[in-house]
XYZ file of C-alpha atoms in Angstrom:
652
model
C 68.925 138.737 57.226
C 69.110 138.237 61.175
C 67.428 140.683 63.097
C 69.048 142.957 65.486
C 67.531 141.254 68.575
C 68.926 137.870 67.220
C 71.976 139.214 66.728
C 72.136 140.725 70.399
C 71.117 137.599 71.699
C 73.704 135.625 69.673
C 76.384 137.972 71.056
C 75.204 137.359 74.722
C 75.353 133.848 74.341
C 79.010 133.732 73.135
C 80.184 136.509 75.330
C 79.143 134.802 78.978
C 81.342 131.536 78.072
C 84.070 133.765 76.956
C 84.070 135.617 80.401
C 83.549 132.424 82.059
C 86.727 131.050 80.350
C 88.525 134.048 80.900
C 87.832 134.717 84.704
C 88.459 131.106 85.566
C 91.464 130.910 84.271
C 92.603 134.067 85.241
C 91.624 133.547 89.146
C 93.424 130.105 88.676
C 96.986 131.693 87.202
C 97.011 134.429 89.512
C 96.544 132.033 92.612
C 99.096 129.614 91.145
C 101.712 132.543 90.502
C 101.108 133.999 93.880
C 101.727 130.722 95.498
C 105.091 130.042 94.036
C 106.637 128.735 97.196
C 108.033 125.808 98.411
C 104.874 124.942 100.371
C 102.877 124.947 97.109
C 105.736 123.756 94.725
C 107.021 120.580 96.401
C 104.607 117.585 95.775
C 104.410 115.871 99.107
C 102.503 112.288 99.975
C 100.092 111.403 97.097
C 100.931 114.484 95.029
C 104.370 113.363 95.207
C 103.229 109.841 94.387
C 101.539 111.117 91.295
C 104.859 113.297 90.301
C 106.776 110.367 90.511
C 104.661 108.116 88.608
C 104.762 110.579 85.622
C 108.424 110.932 85.678
C 108.312 106.934 85.220
C 105.902 106.979 82.181
C 108.358 109.732 80.568
C 111.434 107.725 81.117
C 109.602 104.593 79.956
C 110.172 103.140 83.504
C 106.620 101.854 84.538
C 106.520 99.177 86.523
C 105.482 95.850 85.498
C 102.909 95.454 88.205
C 99.051 96.543 88.329
C 98.204 100.163 88.868
C 97.970 101.013 92.285
C 96.192 104.017 91.672
C 93.878 105.031 89.078
C 96.181 105.876 85.751
C 94.721 108.757 84.092
C 96.132 111.838 86.188
C 99.594 110.045 86.230
C 99.368 109.847 82.369
C 97.973 113.526 81.753
C 100.764 114.687 84.128
C 103.443 112.716 81.968
C 102.238 114.734 78.956
C 102.453 117.710 80.659
C 106.207 117.007 81.778
C 107.086 116.204 78.154
C 106.051 119.716 77.109
C 108.033 121.570 80.226
C 110.169 119.194 81.802
C 109.583 117.585 85.369
C 108.728 120.712 86.763
C 105.841 120.489 89.358
C 105.526 124.236 90.088
C 105.158 125.004 86.171
C 102.734 121.618 85.818
C 100.526 123.562 88.587
C 99.565 126.083 85.596
C 98.447 123.475 83.399
C 95.838 122.621 85.839
C 93.841 125.457 84.638
C 92.483 123.303 81.869
C 90.353 121.561 84.815
C 89.381 124.745 86.115
C 87.991 126.119 82.817
C 86.386 123.130 81.828
C 84.516 122.601 85.243
C 83.315 126.508 84.949
C 82.158 125.937 81.604
C 80.337 122.791 82.116
C 78.445 124.182 85.344
C 77.461 126.916 82.901
C 76.095 124.528 80.449
C 74.507 122.378 82.852
C 72.788 125.165 84.970
C 71.268 126.404 81.673
C 68.976 123.242 81.495
C 68.089 124.509 84.731
C 68.273 128.067 85.237
C 68.247 131.455 83.533
C 71.192 132.498 81.610
C 72.186 135.229 84.304
C 72.168 132.419 87.177
C 73.978 129.989 85.361
C 76.523 132.552 84.588
C 76.754 133.394 88.343
C 76.996 129.603 88.985
C 79.973 129.092 86.813
C 81.684 132.247 88.382
C 81.320 130.347 91.833
C 83.752 127.459 90.520
C 87.322 129.188 90.564
C 86.345 130.963 93.410
C 84.929 128.350 95.562
C 88.071 128.213 98.335
C 88.404 124.329 98.594
C 88.051 123.994 94.889
C 90.860 126.745 94.188
C 93.219 125.221 96.450
C 92.854 121.479 95.398
C 92.526 122.418 91.402
C 96.060 123.891 92.126
C 97.523 120.815 93.392
C 99.344 118.107 91.486
C 96.205 115.680 92.283
C 93.399 114.191 90.374
C 90.672 116.158 92.287
C 89.892 119.100 89.629
C 90.270 116.235 87.051
C 87.582 114.194 88.584
C 85.401 117.339 89.198
C 85.427 118.279 85.217
C 85.371 114.843 84.026
C 82.206 113.986 86.375
C 80.514 117.083 84.869
C 81.027 116.151 81.680
C 79.474 112.787 82.352
C 76.579 114.308 83.904
C 75.723 116.685 81.098
C 75.864 113.774 78.471
C 73.796 111.717 80.929
C 71.430 114.638 81.344
C 71.205 114.303 77.201
C 70.648 110.705 77.536
C 67.731 110.850 80.094
C 66.059 113.791 78.217
C 66.477 111.955 74.565
C 67.884 108.569 74.827
C 69.422 106.562 71.761
C 72.290 104.254 71.539
C 75.132 106.654 70.480
C 74.052 108.567 73.596
C 74.361 105.680 75.586
C 77.531 104.649 74.055
C 79.010 108.172 75.100
C 77.690 107.965 78.743
C 79.325 104.844 78.820
C 82.649 105.707 77.255
C 82.570 108.912 79.636
C 81.921 107.111 82.901
C 84.925 105.006 82.029
C 87.137 107.732 81.439
C 86.052 109.558 84.653
C 86.815 106.096 86.633
C 90.104 106.292 85.604
C 90.968 109.422 86.932
C 88.634 108.482 90.621
C 86.300 105.477 90.376
C 83.652 107.008 92.483
C 81.955 108.128 89.533
C 80.653 104.699 88.711
C 77.975 105.090 91.252
C 76.319 106.716 88.283
C 76.437 103.777 86.248
C 73.069 102.117 88.058
C 71.533 105.562 87.539
C 72.146 105.528 83.975
C 70.646 101.787 83.848
C 67.694 102.708 85.740
C 66.331 104.950 82.773
C 66.262 102.299 80.127
C 64.628 99.883 82.526
C 61.782 102.261 83.913
C 61.366 103.079 79.644
C 61.271 99.608 79.232
C 58.137 99.187 82.171
C 56.062 102.119 80.997
C 56.051 101.231 77.098
C 55.982 97.401 77.739
C 58.464 97.063 75.232
C 62.089 96.070 75.875
C 63.818 95.821 72.740
C 64.967 99.735 72.408
C 65.859 99.772 76.495
C 68.146 96.753 76.021
C 69.919 98.229 73.234
C 70.296 101.403 75.384
C 71.976 99.325 78.162
C 74.242 97.138 75.843
C 75.215 100.934 74.566
C 76.168 101.883 78.030
C 77.826 98.773 78.972
C 79.639 98.593 75.685
C 80.904 102.437 75.911
C 82.234 101.736 79.273
C 84.219 98.215 78.551
C 85.830 99.798 75.640
C 87.417 102.401 77.816
C 88.220 99.848 80.766
C 89.362 97.062 79.115
C 92.539 98.075 77.527
C 93.640 98.764 81.523
C 91.866 95.746 82.841
C 94.076 93.725 80.142
C 97.162 95.540 81.047
C 96.736 95.042 84.760
C 96.103 90.983 83.786
C 99.151 90.704 81.669
C 100.986 92.266 84.527
C 99.727 89.738 87.419
C 97.438 87.375 85.704
C 94.286 88.503 87.711
C 91.350 90.638 87.032
C 91.786 93.964 88.047
C 89.757 96.483 86.184
C 91.309 99.763 87.246
C 93.700 99.473 90.090
C 94.442 97.787 93.737
C 94.224 100.754 96.311
C 90.363 100.531 96.380
C 90.802 97.494 99.416
C 92.929 99.373 101.270
C 91.123 102.687 101.343
C 87.860 100.893 102.117
C 89.641 98.977 104.906
C 90.978 102.416 106.514
C 87.629 103.699 107.027
C 85.878 100.713 108.288
C 87.385 98.614 110.959
C 87.406 98.309 114.794
C 90.430 101.348 115.001
C 89.263 103.581 112.070
C 90.067 106.827 113.940
C 93.713 105.141 114.061
C 93.897 104.263 110.564
C 92.374 107.247 108.905
C 94.790 109.300 110.783
C 98.105 106.993 109.820
C 100.744 108.880 108.046
C 103.225 108.049 105.355
C 105.931 106.214 107.381
C 106.588 103.112 109.544
C 103.145 102.933 110.480
C 101.756 103.185 106.755
C 103.897 100.583 105.915
C 102.969 98.048 108.423
C 99.466 98.600 107.464
C 99.937 97.883 103.783
C 102.307 94.721 104.635
C 99.251 93.784 106.763
C 98.501 90.916 104.057
C 102.001 89.876 103.777
C 102.601 89.259 107.184
C 99.289 87.602 107.915
C 100.235 85.182 104.974
C 96.922 85.904 103.489
C 98.144 87.452 100.070
C 101.160 87.529 98.167
C 99.996 89.877 95.114
C 98.378 93.297 95.036
C 95.031 91.611 93.888
C 95.246 89.150 96.840
C 95.945 92.344 99.170
C 92.855 94.106 97.883
C 90.802 91.002 98.395
C 92.219 90.535 102.019
C 91.380 94.236 102.974
C 87.762 94.225 101.623
C 87.365 90.733 103.293
C 88.523 92.369 106.444
C 85.853 95.234 105.993
C 82.926 92.462 105.569
C 83.882 90.406 108.173
C 83.706 93.323 110.467
C 80.434 94.611 108.728
C 79.058 90.898 109.347
C 80.497 90.682 113.247
C 80.022 93.795 114.485
C 76.787 95.042 112.511
C 75.911 98.039 114.825
C 79.345 99.149 115.321
C 79.944 99.363 111.377
C 76.746 101.213 111.227
C 77.613 103.550 113.937
C 80.975 104.115 112.280
C 78.864 105.051 108.824
C 76.867 107.287 110.551
C 79.485 108.904 112.115
C 81.460 109.325 109.084
C 78.394 110.951 107.614
C 78.254 113.370 110.081
C 81.958 114.384 109.597
C 81.171 114.624 105.735
C 78.228 117.219 106.511
C 80.575 119.104 108.579
C 81.312 122.654 107.415
C 84.942 122.318 108.405
C 87.528 121.000 105.280
C 88.312 117.857 106.611
C 92.116 117.347 105.627
C 93.372 113.995 104.489
C 96.879 114.500 103.645
C 97.202 118.471 103.191
C 95.256 121.097 104.985
C 93.930 123.919 103.235
C 93.801 125.834 106.725
C 97.478 125.594 107.013
C 98.141 126.652 103.327
C 95.922 129.452 103.270
C 98.370 131.564 105.702
C 100.342 131.674 102.418
C 97.580 132.998 100.064
C 95.289 136.162 99.946
C 93.086 134.065 97.758
C 92.514 131.479 100.155
C 92.194 133.923 103.140
C 89.373 135.323 101.119
C 87.400 132.040 100.339
C 87.996 129.480 102.852
C 88.231 129.988 106.689
C 86.738 128.941 110.015
C 85.740 130.446 113.175
C 85.462 127.581 115.719
C 83.191 125.086 113.985
C 81.701 127.322 111.520
C 83.729 126.780 108.386
C 83.127 129.066 105.449
C 81.952 128.198 102.556
C 80.153 125.078 102.916
C 78.397 126.505 106.081
C 76.238 128.561 103.711
C 76.641 126.356 100.634
C 74.581 123.645 102.088
C 71.471 125.251 103.347
C 71.122 127.610 100.144
C 71.797 124.295 98.206
C 68.813 122.424 99.976
C 66.485 125.710 99.699
C 67.086 125.749 96.101
C 66.440 122.103 95.825
C 63.500 122.231 97.387
C 62.150 125.656 95.937
C 64.108 127.214 93.316
C 64.152 124.529 90.639
C 61.024 122.661 89.293
C 61.044 119.182 89.043
C 62.580 116.970 86.121
C 64.676 114.296 84.744
C 67.514 116.195 84.360
C 67.250 117.908 88.164
C 66.903 114.153 89.246
C 70.229 113.303 87.588
C 72.009 115.856 89.609
C 70.299 114.830 92.846
C 70.905 111.263 92.227
C 74.720 111.879 91.641
C 75.280 113.928 94.576
C 73.426 111.401 97.033
C 75.099 108.612 95.256
C 78.662 110.160 95.272
C 78.306 111.528 98.865
C 77.498 107.681 100.001
C 80.564 106.707 98.057
C 82.853 109.006 99.889
C 81.113 108.231 103.254
C 81.412 104.634 103.100
C 85.289 105.347 102.330
C 87.232 108.258 103.819
C 84.873 111.652 104.170
C 87.805 113.906 103.693
C 87.356 117.235 101.739
C 89.282 116.602 98.807
C 87.134 113.324 98.025
C 83.663 115.139 98.262
C 84.565 117.804 96.223
C 83.248 116.393 92.642
C 79.627 116.490 94.618
C 80.083 120.028 95.393
C 79.836 121.356 91.594
C 76.040 120.381 91.663
C 75.737 121.949 94.682
C 76.843 125.434 93.772
C 74.121 125.153 91.154
C 71.359 124.634 93.560
C 72.798 127.109 96.062
C 72.639 129.791 93.052
C 68.788 128.510 92.681
C 68.262 129.004 96.544
C 69.800 132.431 96.691
C 67.609 133.838 93.879
C 64.784 131.950 94.970
C 65.134 134.180 98.393
C 65.310 137.433 96.818
C 62.378 136.791 94.467
C 60.503 135.821 97.949
C 61.430 138.763 99.960
C 58.379 140.896 100.597
C 55.473 138.391 99.623
C 54.990 134.764 100.340
C 56.250 135.255 103.752
C 55.037 131.813 105.353
C 57.184 129.998 102.749
C 59.843 132.242 102.982
C 60.282 131.786 106.614
C 59.808 128.137 106.255
C 62.904 128.285 104.100
C 64.808 130.442 106.306
C 64.298 128.329 109.215
C 65.221 125.091 107.091
C 68.573 126.978 106.121
C 69.331 128.164 109.367
C 68.674 124.730 111.117
C 71.191 123.198 108.305
C 73.593 125.808 109.327
C 73.494 125.223 113.103
C 73.747 121.209 112.395
C 76.749 121.492 110.024
C 78.663 123.663 112.321
C 78.238 121.787 115.524
C 81.640 121.137 117.416
C 83.138 117.569 116.557
C 86.561 115.644 116.986
C 87.779 114.159 113.643
C 90.735 111.674 113.456
C 93.012 113.913 111.787
C 92.679 116.014 114.595
C 95.390 114.371 116.222
C 97.823 115.342 113.518
C 100.112 118.114 113.399
C 99.636 118.813 109.760
C 101.666 121.893 109.578
C 104.810 120.104 110.818
C 104.113 117.311 108.590
C 104.290 119.721 105.506
C 107.356 121.083 106.850
C 108.711 117.718 107.194
C 107.714 116.663 103.839
C 109.052 119.867 102.454
C 112.584 118.777 103.750
C 112.461 115.290 101.896
C 111.450 116.881 98.846
C 114.391 119.405 99.138
C 116.866 116.548 100.356
C 116.310 114.388 97.320
C 116.526 117.513 94.895
C 120.091 117.834 96.493
C 119.637 120.746 99.026
C 120.854 119.850 102.251
C 120.556 123.079 103.848
C 117.204 123.645 102.682
C 116.090 120.457 103.978
C 117.512 120.661 107.362
C 115.798 123.604 107.864
C 112.677 122.421 107.338
C 112.810 119.496 109.309
C 114.151 121.788 112.316
C 111.288 123.937 111.445
C 109.123 120.749 111.795
C 110.721 119.932 115.073
C 109.574 123.245 116.421
C 106.230 123.101 115.330
C 105.896 119.219 116.895
C 108.979 118.466 119.100
C 107.256 114.866 118.844
C 107.672 114.431 115.023
C 109.688 111.227 115.042
C 110.032 111.597 111.267
C 111.762 114.743 111.141
C 114.209 113.185 113.658
C 114.739 110.034 111.534
C 114.989 112.081 108.502
C 117.426 114.541 109.951
C 119.184 111.475 110.803
C 119.293 110.042 106.985
C 120.595 113.752 106.310
C 123.301 113.525 108.787
C 124.407 109.811 107.603
C 124.512 111.250 104.070
C 126.865 114.330 105.144
C 129.006 112.105 107.154
C 128.267 113.356 110.728
C 127.814 110.328 112.181
C 127.253 111.534 115.647
C 124.651 113.565 114.971
C 122.702 111.146 112.800
C 123.231 108.508 115.436
C 121.547 111.117 118.048
C 118.995 112.097 115.498
C 117.945 108.510 115.151
C 117.965 107.560 118.870
C 115.687 110.617 119.439
C 113.234 109.473 116.897
C 113.345 105.870 118.643
C 112.612 107.623 122.142
C 109.613 109.034 120.667
C 108.508 106.139 118.643
C 110.294 102.741 119.732
C 108.831 101.018 116.806
C 110.008 103.529 113.896
C 111.268 100.787 111.446
C 113.076 103.382 109.419
C 114.972 104.472 112.111
C 116.059 101.388 113.105
C 117.272 100.713 109.607
C 119.110 103.889 109.265
C 120.707 103.137 112.402
C 121.716 99.682 111.185
C 123.163 101.352 108.108
C 125.037 103.780 110.220
C 126.561 100.988 112.365
C 127.716 99.516 108.990
C 129.642 102.802 108.042
C 131.119 102.643 111.259
C 132.083 99.042 110.686
C 130.280 97.831 113.866
C 128.562 94.841 111.694
C 127.305 93.220 114.656
C 125.690 95.686 116.002
C 124.199 96.849 112.776
C 122.953 93.315 112.201
C 120.638 93.659 115.740
C 119.244 96.755 114.321
C 118.390 95.085 110.949
C 117.153 91.965 112.739
C 114.800 94.527 114.960
C 113.321 95.830 111.593
C 112.589 92.410 110.378
C 110.872 91.649 114.151
C 108.815 94.651 112.891
C 108.245 93.841 109.101
C 109.263 90.137 108.526
C 109.323 90.692 104.637
C 110.970 93.822 104.148
C 113.411 93.316 101.615
C 115.730 96.501 102.288
C 116.159 95.145 105.924
C 116.921 91.551 104.783
C 119.527 92.717 102.057
C 121.363 94.970 104.654
C 121.307 92.161 107.357
C 122.969 89.904 104.575
C 125.562 92.604 103.997
C 126.408 93.134 107.770
C 126.674 89.395 107.930
C 129.402 88.908 104.934
C 131.128 91.772 106.682
C 131.279 90.219 109.903
C 132.621 86.802 108.603
C 129.213 84.791 108.509
C 128.829 84.020 105.003
C 126.488 81.159 105.475
C 123.975 83.170 107.467
C 124.497 85.986 104.978
C 123.915 83.749 101.886
C 120.299 82.742 103.587
C 119.545 86.485 104.068
C 120.616 87.283 100.443
C 118.376 84.120 98.909
C 115.200 84.804 101.020
C 115.634 88.622 99.978
C 115.565 87.534 96.396
C 112.575 85.873 97.106
C 110.705 88.498 98.164
C 111.896 91.289 95.999
C 112.475 89.551 92.533
C 116.230 89.492 90.715
C 118.101 92.277 91.053
C 121.801 92.549 89.969
C 123.671 94.146 93.115
C 121.850 91.494 95.218
C 123.048 88.665 92.936
C 126.583 89.955 93.092
C 126.543 89.669 96.966
C 125.226 86.304 96.544
C 127.972 85.310 94.203
C 130.405 86.839 96.617
C 129.060 84.791 99.278
C 129.464 81.616 97.280
C 132.970 82.219 96.254
C 133.673 82.477 100.019
C 132.092 79.031 100.295
C 134.011 77.646 97.437
C 130.768 77.184 95.463
C 132.288 78.142 92.213
C 129.186 76.867 89.813
C 126.661 78.651 91.945
C 128.730 82.202 92.541
C 129.280 81.833 88.348
C 125.470 81.361 88.003
C 124.587 84.278 90.038
C 127.140 86.461 88.275
C 125.800 85.730 85.154
C 122.439 86.371 85.852
C 123.540 89.632 87.149
C 125.558 90.617 84.182
C 122.614 90.152 82.236
C 120.242 91.848 84.244
C 122.378 95.229 84.025
C 124.630 95.084 81.177
C 126.026 98.602 82.019
C 127.739 96.941 85.291
C 130.959 95.680 84.665
C 131.594 94.266 88.013
C 129.998 90.701 87.615
C 131.172 90.523 83.787
C 134.815 90.963 85.153
C 134.049 88.503 88.158
C 133.191 85.701 85.370
C 135.829 86.630 83.515
C 138.088 85.994 86.468
C 136.677 82.961 87.631
C 136.808 81.444 84.062
C 140.436 82.179 83.795
C 141.149 80.844 87.356
C 139.160 77.601 86.713
C 140.733 77.133 83.266
C 144.259 77.111 84.702
C 143.224 74.315 87.103
C 141.263 72.454 84.278
C 138.285 72.459 86.429
C 135.691 74.406 84.179
C 132.633 74.817 86.118
C 129.080 74.098 84.797
C 127.344 76.806 82.792
C 124.008 76.209 84.595
C 121.271 78.883 85.111
C 119.873 80.208 88.511
């Protein structure tokens, strides 16, 4: 029979995790319920991309191209959408899985280093750490990455303490799973491999270490190989996870990185991603990734001092107590949430909570936790993960996985300070001086690339686009106008207003808004494209062609502008030039049914019946639901049969 003391201890061991689960879930769900407003429920930029990918997966419409972004989060979101439908507002509630998982894992990991009570406190900090609360409630992979990275750390700590092949396989497999959310976790692979190597040198025996290394690699490959093979089938090249690594590396490492780190979605972003095509250096996604990576290597080799200086500056930004935005700014969103107002704020250059978290973490690391292999795993993770973020883009959302271990260190540091109050004054004063110095350093004023962007205006513009796509033109108009009030130089808000007015049929207002957008930014190719299409509606096809050519001057391989130029020239009675545009557009963008129909029409105008038939037959095969190409083929065959000049059946 168990003793009463044992029963009490067992009850506590189960009660604390239950409280953690309940508290984490309650905070997350209350926060999401509080923020059921358009500012939070309309996915923007990256969140919109994940939302669109998830809908495509649900509908079976996954493009046969390599993954642009790591695929785990959109596939997870697609599972949520299969249950609730494509509802971003409701999907935010399901993100509670990652909040609860991260909180529990912080508790379990802390128990290896701290007392039960301190571990409990560390776990409760996870859902109320402001930036975590905010980002776990967004449709982005941040919460998933934090939770999965903590799971990797837990299993790696077990592997370090008691290594065997099964634990090695588990570490490798979990590294692979976490990398499919955010690949930065792969910085832990050298740490995992280092322990068997050190063990081999110590024991002067390599059989077991080699088996452990094989287990690590086998587990990792078992997870990543299916994704790599899928990418290979799509493009015929070796792409382990996704193709966005090269451009992200370039954004943070070039001679004009302040500008590229502040590039916004729209024309400037389009020109950035088209760089490899426009220079003729790449014609595929993997080729573009190699192009951007080579640009960074060339920059580092040709300007090593500037490259190193840029890294140092990014490290400084990484350590800043301010929450540096990427596409969404927590300081903009906090006005809509009492939870955020209480848990994340800044006064001048002092940013809460990081300005307190980091110094307490350093005190805990130095004084609060005894040295052990498990502690070293956490330290190496924080250092290597932070370095990987600094190498790319030091935005707050990217550094969040490194924050969870800091919460553990911070609790240890705070507990140590309380224990030292009243005695060991010399050591206490030393620790307090270290903490004060760190707080001052991370709170020094700094200018960040994103400071030049009015993200409040950007948010309203993005919400307007989302409402427009949902069929709410009045709501979209109000948001675009609000974006302009917040930033009269927001050229994309004017451009989007022009698009909306075009759809609504108000061509005069549409033209005014497009022209205002171009006055702010003359190279706004989206406004130029919109004006060209507007002139087509007005049946001023020569003027429209001029705007489409202006777009192609900026983006020579833009398939939309090339198709529209072909249409304008066709309507202007210049079929030969139109045919050349359609053929070039087909080479750029692949076969499309409506493009083949247009090209077939051009060939008919030129009396090239055989070529017209080939295009129309291919269009009918590509889109069997469209009766136009099929009816056109039947009509041509009837006409040619009547004249006994049946054309050949060839293929395009």
